[in-house]
Amino acid sequence: MVDASDVAFRELERRRGVTLAYSPMLLASLFSDEAYRQQVDADLKDSCIAQIAGGLPEVVDAARYLAPKVVAIDVNLGCPQRIAEDRKCGAFTEDPATIVRALVAAVDVPITVKIRGQPP
């Protein structure tokens, strides 16, 4: 979730018994910015799954950066929000199968995928 799963929230939930949590959605295209990486590093001080969104090659570069810091990487292929549409990620990702294959080949942590189905 964008800005809704920060480290303070995850710590609170861990006190309630949660054993595994996700980072907020991280935009792969921003990992070239040192300030963004520092913000992400501060947010990933606990063991979690990093959720990333983006296209190739940025998502692979972000995953390589994140892999040593997390227990798994989740690629967001389901976010329907305007930010995802504007950046062609989430539910608007082009060629998602190629992205998942590239991530699996690039890092040694498990890769999961977030998708959304149409409501009944």
Short mmCIF file of C-alpha atoms in Angstrom, two decimals:
data_model
loop_
_atom_site.label_atom_id
_atom_site.label_comp_id
_atom_site.label_asym_id
_atom_site.label_seq_id
_atom_site.Cartn_x
_atom_site.Cartn_y
_atom_site.Cartn_z
CA MET A 1 0.00 0.00 0.00
CA VAL A 2 1.31 3.42 -0.87
CA ASP A 3 2.45 5.20 2.31
CA ALA A 4 0.44 2.85 4.53
CA SER A 5 2.90 0.15 5.55
CA ASP A 6 5.82 2.10 6.93
CA VAL A 7 8.15 0.79 9.59
CA ALA A 8 6.12 2.22 12.52
CA PHE A 9 2.98 0.45 11.28
CA ARG A 10 4.86 -2.82 10.78
CA GLU A 11 6.37 -2.61 14.29
CA LEU A 12 2.91 -2.06 15.77
CA GLU A 13 1.53 -5.05 13.90
CA ARG A 14 4.48 -7.25 14.89
CA ARG A 15 3.61 -6.55 18.54
CA ARG A 16 0.20 -8.00 17.68
CA GLY A 17 1.70 -11.20 16.29
CA VAL A 18 2.23 -10.43 12.62
CA THR A 19 5.33 -12.32 11.47
CA LEU A 20 5.67 -11.05 7.92
CA ALA A 21 4.86 -7.64 6.47
CA TYR A 22 5.24 -5.69 3.24
CA SER A 23 6.91 -2.36 2.58
CA PRO A 24 4.87 0.41 1.01
CA MET A 25 4.85 0.30 -2.80
CA LEU A 26 8.30 1.40 -3.94
CA LEU A 27 8.64 2.97 -7.38
CA ALA A 28 11.57 1.38 -9.18
CA SER A 29 12.12 4.44 -11.36
CA LEU A 30 13.07 6.49 -8.26
CA PHE A 31 15.95 4.24 -7.16
CA SER A 32 18.41 6.31 -9.18
CA ASP A 33 17.85 9.10 -6.61
CA GLU A 34 20.19 8.77 -3.60
CA ALA A 35 17.71 10.49 -1.26
CA TYR A 36 15.00 7.99 -2.23
CA ARG A 37 17.34 5.05 -1.57
CA GLN A 38 18.20 6.48 1.86
CA GLN A 39 14.50 6.84 2.67
CA VAL A 40 13.90 3.24 1.58
CA ASP A 41 16.87 2.00 3.62
CA ALA A 42 15.47 3.68 6.74
CA ASP A 43 12.05 2.15 6.12
CA LEU A 44 13.46 -1.36 5.62
CA LYS A 45 15.18 -1.61 8.97
CA ASP A 46 12.98 -4.58 9.85
CA SER A 47 12.72 -7.83 7.93
CA CYS A 48 9.96 -7.53 5.36
CA ILE A 49 8.93 -8.11 1.78
CA ALA A 50 9.68 -5.13 -0.46
CA GLN A 51 6.88 -4.35 -2.89
CA ILE A 52 8.17 -2.72 -6.08
CA ALA A 53 6.45 -1.37 -9.15
CA GLY A 54 7.89 -0.33 -12.47
CA GLY A 55 9.08 -1.44 -15.84
CA LEU A 56 12.26 -2.88 -17.23
CA PRO A 57 15.12 -2.26 -16.60
CA GLU A 58 14.39 -0.11 -13.54
CA VAL A 59 12.53 -2.84 -11.65
CA VAL A 60 15.49 -5.22 -12.02
CA ASP A 61 17.94 -2.56 -10.82
CA ALA A 62 15.71 -1.81 -7.82
CA ALA A 63 15.39 -5.52 -7.02
CA ARG A 64 19.16 -5.97 -7.08
CA TYR A 65 19.51 -3.07 -4.66
CA LEU A 66 16.77 -4.39 -2.35
CA ALA A 67 17.51 -8.12 -2.37
CA PRO A 68 20.20 -8.09 0.37
CA LYS A 69 17.89 -6.05 2.64
CA VAL A 70 14.63 -8.02 2.45
CA VAL A 71 13.26 -11.55 2.75
CA ALA A 72 11.45 -11.41 -0.61
CA ILE A 73 10.42 -9.03 -3.39
CA ASP A 74 6.84 -8.58 -4.49
CA VAL A 75 6.24 -7.06 -7.92
CA ASN A 76 3.07 -5.01 -7.98
CA LEU A 77 1.02 -5.89 -11.04
CA GLY A 78 -2.33 -4.97 -9.54
CA CYS A 79 -2.39 -1.35 -8.38
CA PRO A 80 -5.17 0.51 -10.22
CA GLN A 81 -4.32 3.97 -8.81
CA ARG A 82 -3.63 7.00 -11.00
CA ILE A 83 0.09 7.00 -10.06
CA ALA A 84 0.36 3.46 -11.45
CA GLU A 85 -1.42 4.44 -14.64
CA ASP A 86 0.78 7.52 -15.09
CA ARG A 87 3.97 5.49 -14.59
CA LYS A 88 2.78 2.43 -16.56
CA CYS A 89 3.23 0.11 -13.57
CA GLY A 90 0.91 -1.84 -11.27
CA ALA A 91 -2.19 -2.90 -13.21
CA PHE A 92 -0.87 -0.93 -16.20
CA THR A 93 2.45 -2.80 -16.46
CA GLU A 94 3.40 -3.72 -20.00
CA ASP A 95 4.65 -7.29 -20.50
CA PRO A 96 4.40 -8.46 -16.87
CA ALA A 97 5.60 -12.01 -17.62
CA THR A 98 8.91 -10.67 -18.93
CA ILE A 99 9.34 -8.55 -15.80
CA VAL A 100 8.70 -11.51 -13.48
CA ARG A 101 11.14 -13.72 -15.41
CA ALA A 102 13.79 -10.98 -15.30
CA LEU A 103 13.36 -10.57 -11.53
CA VAL A 104 13.63 -14.30 -10.89
CA ALA A 105 16.84 -14.40 -12.93
CA ALA A 106 18.31 -11.28 -11.30
CA VAL A 107 18.03 -11.94 -7.56
CA ASP A 108 18.33 -14.80 -5.08
CA VAL A 109 15.33 -13.95 -2.90
CA PRO A 110 11.81 -15.23 -3.56
CA ILE A 111 9.68 -13.23 -6.00
CA THR A 112 5.96 -12.88 -5.43
CA VAL A 113 3.39 -11.08 -7.57
CA LYS A 114 0.44 -8.90 -6.53
CA ILE A 115 -2.47 -9.05 -8.95
CA ARG A 116 -6.12 -8.10 -8.77
CA GLY A 117 -9.09 -9.78 -10.32
CA GLN A 118 -12.28 -8.14 -11.48
CA PRO A 119 -14.98 -8.11 -8.79
CA PRO A 120 -17.87 -10.52 -9.42
#
